[in-house]
């Protein structure tokens, strides 16, 4: 299940990022600028995009870990409540 969620998130993120990169690239190529300026713009855009993706991935990992810890805590609380309820029922 964990792997499915991870794969689903990546499957949704990749087309979004590729579409954004392609759209930005096309916009830059159609802009009335000299080739050197366009290349510099593309390099700057690639660097910025890489930084943003790295940030997004790091945030995603943090959220994943927080969610995983919350689920583990809830499972432990559920197990404890079940055992306590079972013991009360057996002694009643």
PDB file of N, CA and C in Angstrom:
ATOM      1  N   UNK A   1       0.828  -1.189   0.000  1.00  0.00           N
ATOM      2  CA  UNK A   1       0.000   0.000   0.000  1.00  0.00           C
ATOM      3  C   UNK A   1       0.868   1.246   0.000  1.00  0.00           C
ATOM      4  N   UNK A   2       1.919   1.225   0.806  1.00  0.00           N
ATOM      5  CA  UNK A   2       2.825   2.364   0.889  1.00  0.00           C
ATOM      6  C   UNK A   2       3.449   2.629  -0.477  1.00  0.00           C
ATOM      7  N   UNK A   3       3.855   1.566  -1.147  1.00  0.00           N
ATOM      8  CA  UNK A   3       4.477   1.711  -2.464  1.00  0.00           C
ATOM      9  C   UNK A   3       3.467   2.230  -3.482  1.00  0.00           C
ATOM     10  N   UNK A   4       2.200   1.799  -3.364  1.00  0.00           N
ATOM     11  CA  UNK A   4       1.167   2.278  -4.282  1.00  0.00           C
ATOM     12  C   UNK A   4       0.972   3.778  -4.147  1.00  0.00           C
ATOM     13  N   UNK A   5       0.914   4.268  -2.909  1.00  0.00           N
ATOM     14  CA  UNK A   5       0.743   5.703  -2.690  1.00  0.00           C
ATOM     15  C   UNK A   5       1.933   6.481  -3.223  1.00  0.00           C
ATOM     16  N   UNK A   6       3.120   5.960  -2.995  1.00  0.00           N
ATOM     17  CA  UNK A   6       4.330   6.636  -3.473  1.00  0.00           C
ATOM     18  C   UNK A   6       4.318   6.688  -5.000  1.00  0.00           C
ATOM     19  N   UNK A   7       3.974   5.561  -5.642  1.00  0.00           N
ATOM     20  CA  UNK A   7       3.953   5.502  -7.099  1.00  0.00           C
ATOM     21  C   UNK A   7       2.869   6.414  -7.655  1.00  0.00           C
ATOM     22  N   UNK A   8       1.716   6.443  -7.012  1.00  0.00           N
ATOM     23  CA  UNK A   8       0.621   7.287  -7.483  1.00  0.00           C
ATOM     24  C   UNK A   8       1.013   8.759  -7.414  1.00  0.00           C
ATOM     25  N   UNK A   9       1.685   9.153  -6.338  1.00  0.00           N
ATOM     26  CA  UNK A   9       2.128  10.541  -6.203  1.00  0.00           C
ATOM     27  C   UNK A   9       3.128  10.912  -7.277  1.00  0.00           C
ATOM     28  N   UNK A  10       4.059  10.012  -7.559  1.00  0.00           N
ATOM     29  CA  UNK A  10       5.057  10.270  -8.597  1.00  0.00           C
ATOM     30  C   UNK A  10       4.390  10.290  -9.962  1.00  0.00           C
ATOM     31  N   UNK A  11       3.438   9.369 -10.184  1.00  0.00           N
ATOM     32  CA  UNK A  11       2.731   9.331 -11.460  1.00  0.00           C
ATOM     33  C   UNK A  11       1.968  10.627 -11.719  1.00  0.00           C
ATOM     34  N   UNK A  12       1.490  11.270 -10.672  1.00  0.00           N
ATOM     35  CA  UNK A  12       0.761  12.524 -10.838  1.00  0.00           C
ATOM     36  C   UNK A  12       1.709  13.709 -10.976  1.00  0.00           C
ATOM     37  N   UNK A  13       2.846  13.669 -10.327  1.00  0.00           N
ATOM     38  CA  UNK A  13       3.779  14.794 -10.319  1.00  0.00           C
ATOM     39  C   UNK A  13       4.562  14.905 -11.620  1.00  0.00           C
ATOM     40  N   UNK A  14       4.995  13.786 -12.157  1.00  0.00           N
ATOM     41  CA  UNK A  14       5.855  13.805 -13.337  1.00  0.00           C
ATOM     42  C   UNK A  14       5.181  14.464 -14.539  1.00  0.00           C
ATOM     43  N   UNK A  15       3.958  14.079 -14.935  1.00  0.00           N
ATOM     44  CA  UNK A  15       3.343  14.754 -16.090  1.00  0.00           C
ATOM     45  C   UNK A  15       3.153  16.255 -15.860  1.00  0.00           C
ATOM     46  N   UNK A  16       2.830  16.622 -14.649  1.00  0.00           N
ATOM     47  CA  UNK A  16       2.661  18.039 -14.326  1.00  0.00           C
ATOM     48  C   UNK A  16       3.961  18.803 -14.548  1.00  0.00           C
ATOM     49  N   UNK A  17       5.056  18.276 -14.042  1.00  0.00           N
ATOM     50  CA  UNK A  17       6.354  18.938 -14.187  1.00  0.00           C
ATOM     51  C   UNK A  17       6.821  18.950 -15.637  1.00  0.00           C
ATOM     52  N   UNK A  18       6.631  17.839 -16.335  1.00  0.00           N
ATOM     53  CA  UNK A  18       7.034  17.778 -17.738  1.00  0.00           C
ATOM     54  C   UNK A  18       6.220  18.768 -18.565  1.00  0.00           C
ATOM     55  N   UNK A  19       4.924  18.826 -18.313  1.00  0.00           N
ATOM     56  CA  UNK A  19       4.073  19.780 -19.034  1.00  0.00           C
ATOM     57  C   UNK A  19       4.494  21.215 -18.789  1.00  0.00           C
ATOM     58  N   UNK A  20       4.805  21.524 -17.550  1.00  0.00           N
ATOM     59  CA  UNK A  20       5.263  22.874 -17.225  1.00  0.00           C
ATOM     60  C   UNK A  20       6.572  23.203 -17.910  1.00  0.00           C
ATOM     61  N   UNK A  21       7.486  22.250 -17.916  1.00  0.00           N
ATOM     62  CA  UNK A  21       8.786  22.473 -18.551  1.00  0.00           C
ATOM     63  C   UNK A  21       8.639  22.639 -20.061  1.00  0.00           C
ATOM     64  N   UNK A  22       7.824  21.797 -20.678  1.00  0.00           N
ATOM     65  CA  UNK A  22       7.610  21.899 -22.126  1.00  0.00           C
ATOM     66  C   UNK A  22       6.940  23.224 -22.470  1.00  0.00           C
ATOM     67  N   UNK A  23       5.922  23.591 -21.710  1.00  0.00           N
ATOM     68  CA  UNK A  23       5.234  24.860 -21.960  1.00  0.00           C
ATOM     69  C   UNK A  23       6.164  26.050 -21.828  1.00  0.00           C
ATOM     70  N   UNK A  24       6.986  26.040 -20.808  1.00  0.00           N
ATOM     71  CA  UNK A  24       7.935  27.142 -20.617  1.00  0.00           C
ATOM     72  C   UNK A  24       8.971  27.155 -21.735  1.00  0.00           C
ATOM     73  N   UNK A  25       9.422  25.989 -22.135  1.00  0.00           N
ATOM     74  CA  UNK A  25      10.396  25.909 -23.224  1.00  0.00           C
ATOM     75  C   UNK A  25       9.837  26.436 -24.531  1.00  0.00           C
ATOM     76  N   UNK A  26       8.603  26.056 -24.846  1.00  0.00           N
ATOM     77  CA  UNK A  26       7.959  26.548 -26.069  1.00  0.00           C
ATOM     78  C   UNK A  26       7.780  28.055 -26.005  1.00  0.00           C
ATOM     79  N   UNK A  27       7.358  28.554 -24.865  1.00  0.00           N
ATOM     80  CA  UNK A  27       7.174  30.001 -24.718  1.00  0.00           C
ATOM     81  C   UNK A  27       8.493  30.740 -24.935  1.00  0.00           C
ATOM     82  N   UNK A  28       9.566  30.201 -24.397  1.00  0.00           N
ATOM     83  CA  UNK A  28      10.870  30.846 -24.583  1.00  0.00           C
ATOM     84  C   UNK A  28      11.338  30.772 -26.034  1.00  0.00           C
ATOM     85  N   UNK A  29      11.075  29.652 -26.685  1.00  0.00           N
ATOM     86  CA  UNK A  29      11.497  29.514 -28.079  1.00  0.00           C
ATOM     87  C   UNK A  29      10.721  30.442 -29.008  1.00  0.00           C
ATOM     88  N   UNK A  30       9.492  30.728 -28.666  1.00  0.00           N
ATOM     89  CA  UNK A  30       8.674  31.610 -29.499  1.00  0.00           C
ATOM     90  C   UNK A  30       8.863  33.083 -29.152  1.00  0.00           C
ATOM     91  N   UNK A  31       9.585  33.356 -28.108  1.00  0.00           N
ATOM     92  CA  UNK A  31       9.822  34.744 -27.700  1.00  0.00           C
ATOM     93  C   UNK A  31      10.826  35.398 -28.654  1.00  0.00           C
ATOM     94  N   UNK A  32      10.642  36.678 -28.915  1.00  0.00           N
ATOM     95  CA  UNK A  32      11.551  37.379 -29.833  1.00  0.00           C
ATOM     96  C   UNK A  32      12.850  37.791 -29.134  1.00  0.00           C
ATOM     97  N   UNK A  33      13.720  36.819 -28.885  1.00  0.00           N
ATOM     98  CA  UNK A  33      14.999  37.078 -28.226  1.00  0.00           C
ATOM     99  C   UNK A  33      16.106  36.404 -29.021  1.00  0.00           C
ATOM    100  N   UNK A  34      17.319  36.883 -28.870  1.00  0.00           N
ATOM    101  CA  UNK A  34      18.455  36.202 -29.507  1.00  0.00           C
ATOM    102  C   UNK A  34      18.692  34.830 -28.863  1.00  0.00           C
ATOM    103  N   UNK A  35      19.343  33.943 -29.600  1.00  0.00           N
ATOM    104  CA  UNK A  35      19.596  32.584 -29.134  1.00  0.00           C
ATOM    105  C   UNK A  35      20.338  32.514 -27.814  1.00  0.00           C
ATOM    106  N   UNK A  36      21.330  33.381 -27.630  1.00  0.00           N
ATOM    107  CA  UNK A  36      22.110  33.352 -26.392  1.00  0.00           C
ATOM    108  C   UNK A  36      21.230  33.687 -25.192  1.00  0.00           C
ATOM    109  N   UNK A  37      20.359  34.672 -25.339  1.00  0.00           N
ATOM    110  CA  UNK A  37      19.448  35.033 -24.242  1.00  0.00           C
ATOM    111  C   UNK A  37      18.497  33.883 -23.928  1.00  0.00           C
ATOM    112  N   UNK A  38      18.000  33.243 -24.978  1.00  0.00           N
ATOM    113  CA  UNK A  38      17.075  32.120 -24.774  1.00  0.00           C
ATOM    114  C   UNK A  38      17.786  30.983 -24.044  1.00  0.00           C
ATOM    115  N   UNK A  39      19.012  30.676 -24.453  1.00  0.00           N
ATOM    116  CA  UNK A  39      19.765  29.614 -23.777  1.00  0.00           C
ATOM    117  C   UNK A  39      19.989  29.954 -22.306  1.00  0.00           C
ATOM    118  N   UNK A  40      20.333  31.196 -22.040  1.00  0.00           N
ATOM    119  CA  UNK A  40      20.515  31.619 -20.648  1.00  0.00           C
ATOM    120  C   UNK A  40      19.210  31.517 -19.866  1.00  0.00           C
ATOM    121  N   UNK A  41      18.106  31.924 -20.505  1.00  0.00           N
ATOM    122  CA  UNK A  41      16.796  31.817 -19.852  1.00  0.00           C
ATOM    123  C   UNK A  41      16.457  30.360 -19.556  1.00  0.00           C
ATOM    124  N   UNK A  42      16.735  29.486 -20.529  1.00  0.00           N
ATOM    125  CA  UNK A  42      16.454  28.062 -20.330  1.00  0.00           C
ATOM    126  C   UNK A  42      17.307  27.477 -19.204  1.00  0.00           C
ATOM    127  N   UNK A  43      18.574  27.849 -19.148  1.00  0.00           N
ATOM    128  CA  UNK A  43      19.443  27.370 -18.062  1.00  0.00           C
ATOM    129  C   UNK A  43      18.925  27.842 -16.708  1.00  0.00           C
ATOM    130  N   UNK A  44      18.554  29.108 -16.646  1.00  0.00           N
ATOM    131  CA  UNK A  44      18.041  29.672 -15.398  1.00  0.00           C
ATOM    132  C   UNK A  44      16.739  28.968 -14.998  1.00  0.00           C
ATOM    133  N   UNK A  45      15.875  28.745 -15.992  1.00  0.00           N
ATOM    134  CA  UNK A  45      14.607  28.065 -15.724  1.00  0.00           C
ATOM    135  C   UNK A  45      14.854  26.638 -15.236  1.00  0.00           C
ATOM    136  N   UNK A  46      15.795  25.937 -15.873  1.00  0.00           N
ATOM    137  CA  UNK A  46      16.092  24.556 -15.474  1.00  0.00           C
ATOM    138  C   UNK A  46      16.611  24.504 -14.045  1.00  0.00           C
ATOM    139  N   UNK A  47      17.482  25.432 -13.703  1.00  0.00           N
ATOM    140  CA  UNK A  47      18.027  25.466 -12.344  1.00  0.00           C
ATOM    141  C   UNK A  47      16.928  25.749 -11.327  1.00  0.00           C
ATOM    142  N   UNK A  48      16.094  26.735 -11.631  1.00  0.00           N
ATOM    143  CA  UNK A  48      14.996  27.088 -10.728  1.00  0.00           C
ATOM    144  C   UNK A  48      14.029  25.922 -10.574  1.00  0.00           C
ATOM    145  N   UNK A  49      13.697  25.280 -11.699  1.00  0.00           N
ATOM    146  CA  UNK A  49      12.771  24.150 -11.656  1.00  0.00           C
ATOM    147  C   UNK A  49      13.356  23.007 -10.840  1.00  0.00           C
ATOM    148  N   UNK A  50      14.628  22.730 -11.032  1.00  0.00           N
ATOM    149  CA  UNK A  50      15.280  21.661 -10.264  1.00  0.00           C
ATOM    150  C   UNK A  50      15.202  21.960  -8.772  1.00  0.00           C
ATOM    151  N   UNK A  51      15.474  23.198  -8.399  1.00  0.00           N
ATOM    152  CA  UNK A  51      15.408  23.583  -6.986  1.00  0.00           C
ATOM    153  C   UNK A  51      13.993  23.428  -6.437  1.00  0.00           C
ATOM    154  N   UNK A  52      13.010  23.842  -7.233  1.00  0.00           N
ATOM    155  CA  UNK A  52      11.610  23.726  -6.787  1.00  0.00           C
ATOM    156  C   UNK A  52      11.194  22.267  -6.643  1.00  0.00           C
ATOM    157  N   UNK A  53      11.602  21.441  -7.586  1.00  0.00           N
ATOM    158  CA  UNK A  53      11.259  20.015  -7.516  1.00  0.00           C
ATOM    159  C   UNK A  53      11.917  19.379  -6.299  1.00  0.00           C
ATOM    160  N   UNK A  54      13.171  19.717  -6.052  1.00  0.00           N
ATOM    161  CA  UNK A  54      13.869  19.183  -4.883  1.00  0.00           C
ATOM    162  C   UNK A  54      13.151  19.584  -3.603  1.00  0.00           C
ATOM    163  N   UNK A  55      12.740  20.843  -3.533  1.00  0.00           N
ATOM    164  CA  UNK A  55      11.995  21.323  -2.365  1.00  0.00           C
ATOM    165  C   UNK A  55      10.681  20.566  -2.211  1.00  0.00           C
ATOM    166  N   UNK A  56       9.955  20.391  -3.327  1.00  0.00           N
ATOM    167  CA  UNK A  56       8.673  19.692  -3.280  1.00  0.00           C
ATOM    168  C   UNK A  56       8.854  18.242  -2.843  1.00  0.00           C
ATOM    169  N   UNK A  57       9.888  17.592  -3.335  1.00  0.00           N
ATOM    170  CA  UNK A  57      10.153  16.202  -2.956  1.00  0.00           C
ATOM    171  C   UNK A  57      10.483  16.115  -1.471  1.00  0.00           C
ATOM    172  N   UNK A  58      11.304  17.034  -0.992  1.00  0.00           N
ATOM    173  CA  UNK A  58      11.647  17.041   0.435  1.00  0.00           C
ATOM    174  C   UNK A  58      10.408  17.260   1.298  1.00  0.00           C
ATOM    175  N   UNK A  59       9.555  18.195   0.885  1.00  0.00           N
ATOM    176  CA  UNK A  59       8.307  18.428   1.634  1.00  0.00           C
ATOM    177  C   UNK A  59       7.422  17.186   1.596  1.00  0.00           C
ATOM    178  N   UNK A  60       7.345  16.567   0.421  1.00  0.00           N
ATOM    179  CA  UNK A  60       6.542  15.353   0.285  1.00  0.00           C
ATOM    180  C   UNK A  60       7.035  14.238   1.184  1.00  0.00           C
ATOM    181  N   UNK A  61       8.347  14.082   1.257  1.00  0.00           N
ATOM    182  CA  UNK A  61       8.911  13.057   2.139  1.00  0.00           C
ATOM    183  C   UNK A  61       8.572  13.355   3.592  1.00  0.00           C
ATOM    184  N   UNK A  62       8.656  14.630   3.969  1.00  0.00           N
ATOM    185  CA  UNK A  62       8.318  15.016   5.339  1.00  0.00           C
ATOM    186  C   UNK A  62       6.864  14.730   5.661  1.00  0.00           C
ATOM    187  N   UNK A  63       5.976  15.083   4.732  1.00  0.00           N
ATOM    188  CA  UNK A  63       4.549  14.823   4.942  1.00  0.00           C
ATOM    189  C   UNK A  63       4.270  13.328   5.007  1.00  0.00           C
ATOM    190  N   UNK A  64       4.953  12.572   4.171  1.00  0.00           N
ATOM    191  CA  UNK A  64       4.786  11.122   4.182  1.00  0.00           C
ATOM    192  C   UNK A  64       5.191  10.549   5.534  1.00  0.00           C
ATOM    193  N   UNK A  65       6.335  10.982   6.042  1.00  0.00           N
ATOM    194  CA  UNK A  65       6.812  10.483   7.335  1.00  0.00           C
ATOM    195  C   UNK A  65       5.858  10.876   8.461  1.00  0.00           C
ATOM    196  N   UNK A  66       5.352  12.114   8.422  1.00  0.00           N
ATOM    197  CA  UNK A  66       4.388  12.546   9.444  1.00  0.00           C
ATOM    198  C   UNK A  66       3.130  11.693   9.386  1.00  0.00           C
ATOM    199  N   UNK A  67       2.636  11.452   8.182  1.00  0.00           N
ATOM    200  CA  UNK A  67       1.440  10.630   8.019  1.00  0.00           C
ATOM    201  C   UNK A  67       1.662   9.206   8.473  1.00  0.00           C
ATOM    202  N   UNK A  68       2.818   8.675   8.134  1.00  0.00           N
ATOM    203  CA  UNK A  68       3.145   7.310   8.542  1.00  0.00           C
ATOM    204  C   UNK A  68       3.200   7.197  10.060  1.00  0.00           C
ATOM    205  N   UNK A  69       3.803   8.178  10.718  1.00  0.00           N
ATOM    206  CA  UNK A  69       3.891   8.171  12.182  1.00  0.00           C
ATOM    207  C   UNK A  69       2.501   8.290  12.807  1.00  0.00           C
ATOM    208  N   UNK A  70       1.654   9.130  12.218  1.00  0.00           N
ATOM    209  CA  UNK A  70       0.296   9.300  12.744  1.00  0.00           C
ATOM    210  C   UNK A  70      -0.504   8.006  12.610  1.00  0.00           C
ATOM    211  N   UNK A  71      -0.366   7.335  11.484  1.00  0.00           N
ATOM    212  CA  UNK A  71      -1.082   6.070  11.279  1.00  0.00           C
ATOM    213  C   UNK A  71      -0.568   5.013  12.249  1.00  0.00           C
ATOM    214  N   UNK A  72       0.739   4.934  12.428  1.00  0.00           N
ATOM    215  CA  UNK A  72       1.312   3.958  13.361  1.00  0.00           C
ATOM    216  C   UNK A  72       0.820   4.225  14.778  1.00  0.00           C
ATOM    217  N   UNK A  73       0.753   5.489  15.159  1.00  0.00           N
ATOM    218  CA  UNK A  73       0.265   5.857  16.487  1.00  0.00           C
ATOM    219  C   UNK A  73      -1.205   5.475  16.649  1.00  0.00           C
ATOM    220  N   UNK A  74      -1.994   5.722  15.613  1.00  0.00           N
ATOM    221  CA  UNK A  74      -3.415   5.378  15.670  1.00  0.00           C
ATOM    222  C   UNK A  74      -3.606   3.865  15.763  1.00  0.00           C
ATOM    223  N   UNK A  75      -2.794   3.124  15.052  1.00  0.00           N
ATOM    224  CA  UNK A  75      -2.879   1.658  15.116  1.00  0.00           C
ATOM    225  C   UNK A  75      -2.528   1.172  16.516  1.00  0.00           C
ATOM    226  N   UNK A  76      -1.474   1.714  17.095  1.00  0.00           N
ATOM    227  CA  UNK A  76      -1.094   1.332  18.461  1.00  0.00           C
ATOM    228  C   UNK A  76      -2.204   1.667  19.455  1.00  0.00           C
ATOM    229  N   UNK A  77      -2.803   2.851  19.308  1.00  0.00           N
ATOM    230  CA  UNK A  77      -3.895   3.244  20.204  1.00  0.00           C
ATOM    231  C   UNK A  77      -5.087   2.310  20.033  1.00  0.00           C
ATOM    232  N   UNK A  78      -5.370   1.922  18.791  1.00  0.00           N
ATOM    233  CA  UNK A  78      -6.467   0.992  18.530  1.00  0.00           C
ATOM    234  C   UNK A  78      -6.215  -0.372  19.140  1.00  0.00           C
ATOM    235  N   UNK A  79      -4.987  -0.853  19.019  1.00  0.00           N
ATOM    236  CA  UNK A  79      -4.644  -2.151  19.611  1.00  0.00           C
ATOM    237  C   UNK A  79      -4.776  -2.107  21.131  1.00  0.00           C
ATOM    238  N   UNK A  80      -4.289  -1.023  21.732  1.00  0.00           N
ATOM    239  CA  UNK A  80      -4.375  -0.873  23.186  1.00  0.00           C
ATOM    240  C   UNK A  80      -5.831  -0.838  23.631  1.00  0.00           C
ATOM    241  N   UNK A  81      -6.650  -0.069  22.929  1.00  0.00           N
ATOM    242  CA  UNK A  81      -8.067   0.026  23.277  1.00  0.00           C
ATOM    243  C   UNK A  81      -8.754  -1.329  23.118  1.00  0.00           C
ATOM    244  N   UNK A  82      -8.393  -2.071  22.092  1.00  0.00           N
ATOM    245  CA  UNK A  82      -8.981  -3.384  21.872  1.00  0.00           C
ATOM    246  C   UNK A  82      -8.637  -4.332  23.015  1.00  0.00           C
ATOM    247  N   UNK A  83      -7.367  -4.357  23.401  1.00  0.00           N
ATOM    248  CA  UNK A  83      -6.928  -5.241  24.485  1.00  0.00           C
ATOM    249  C   UNK A  83      -7.623  -4.860  25.787  1.00  0.00           C
ATOM    250  N   UNK A  84      -7.693  -3.558  26.092  1.00  0.00           N
ATOM    251  CA  UNK A  84      -8.356  -3.112  27.321  1.00  0.00           C
ATOM    252  C   UNK A  84      -9.838  -3.474  27.306  1.00  0.00           C
ATOM    253  N   UNK A  85     -10.488  -3.280  26.171  1.00  0.00           N
ATOM    254  CA  UNK A  85     -11.905  -3.634  26.057  1.00  0.00           C
ATOM    255  C   UNK A  85     -12.126  -5.128  26.192  1.00  0.00           C
ATOM    256  N   UNK A  86     -11.240  -5.905  25.609  1.00  0.00           N
ATOM    257  CA  UNK A  86     -11.342  -7.360  25.689  1.00  0.00           C
ATOM    258  C   UNK A  86     -11.182  -7.824  27.133  1.00  0.00           C
ATOM    259  N   UNK A  87     -10.208  -7.239  27.847  1.00  0.00           N
ATOM    260  CA  UNK A  87      -9.985  -7.610  29.244  1.00  0.00           C
ATOM    261  C   UNK A  87     -11.189  -7.237  30.107  1.00  0.00           C
ATOM    262  N   UNK A  88     -11.769  -6.072  29.886  1.00  0.00           N
ATOM    263  CA  UNK A  88     -12.951  -5.655  30.651  1.00  0.00           C
ATOM    264  C   UNK A  88     -14.117  -6.597  30.380  1.00  0.00           C
ATOM    265  N   UNK A  89     -14.281  -6.992  29.135  1.00  0.00           N
ATOM    266  CA  UNK A  89     -15.385  -7.867  28.765  1.00  0.00           C
ATOM    267  C   UNK A  89     -15.197  -9.247  29.380  1.00  0.00           C
ATOM    268  N   UNK A  90     -13.962  -9.739  29.426  1.00  0.00           N
ATOM    269  CA  UNK A  90     -13.701 -11.065  29.987  1.00  0.00           C
ATOM    270  C   UNK A  90     -13.893 -11.083  31.498  1.00  0.00           C
ATOM    271  N   UNK A  91     -13.620  -9.973  32.180  1.00  0.00           N
ATOM    272  CA  UNK A  91     -13.744  -9.920  33.633  1.00  0.00           C
ATOM    273  C   UNK A  91     -15.148  -9.527  34.075  1.00  0.00           C
ATOM    274  N   UNK A  92     -16.001  -9.193  33.150  1.00  0.00           N
ATOM    275  CA  UNK A  92     -17.356  -8.766  33.524  1.00  0.00           C
ATOM    276  C   UNK A  92     -18.270  -9.940  33.744  1.00  0.00           C
TER     277      UNK A  92
END
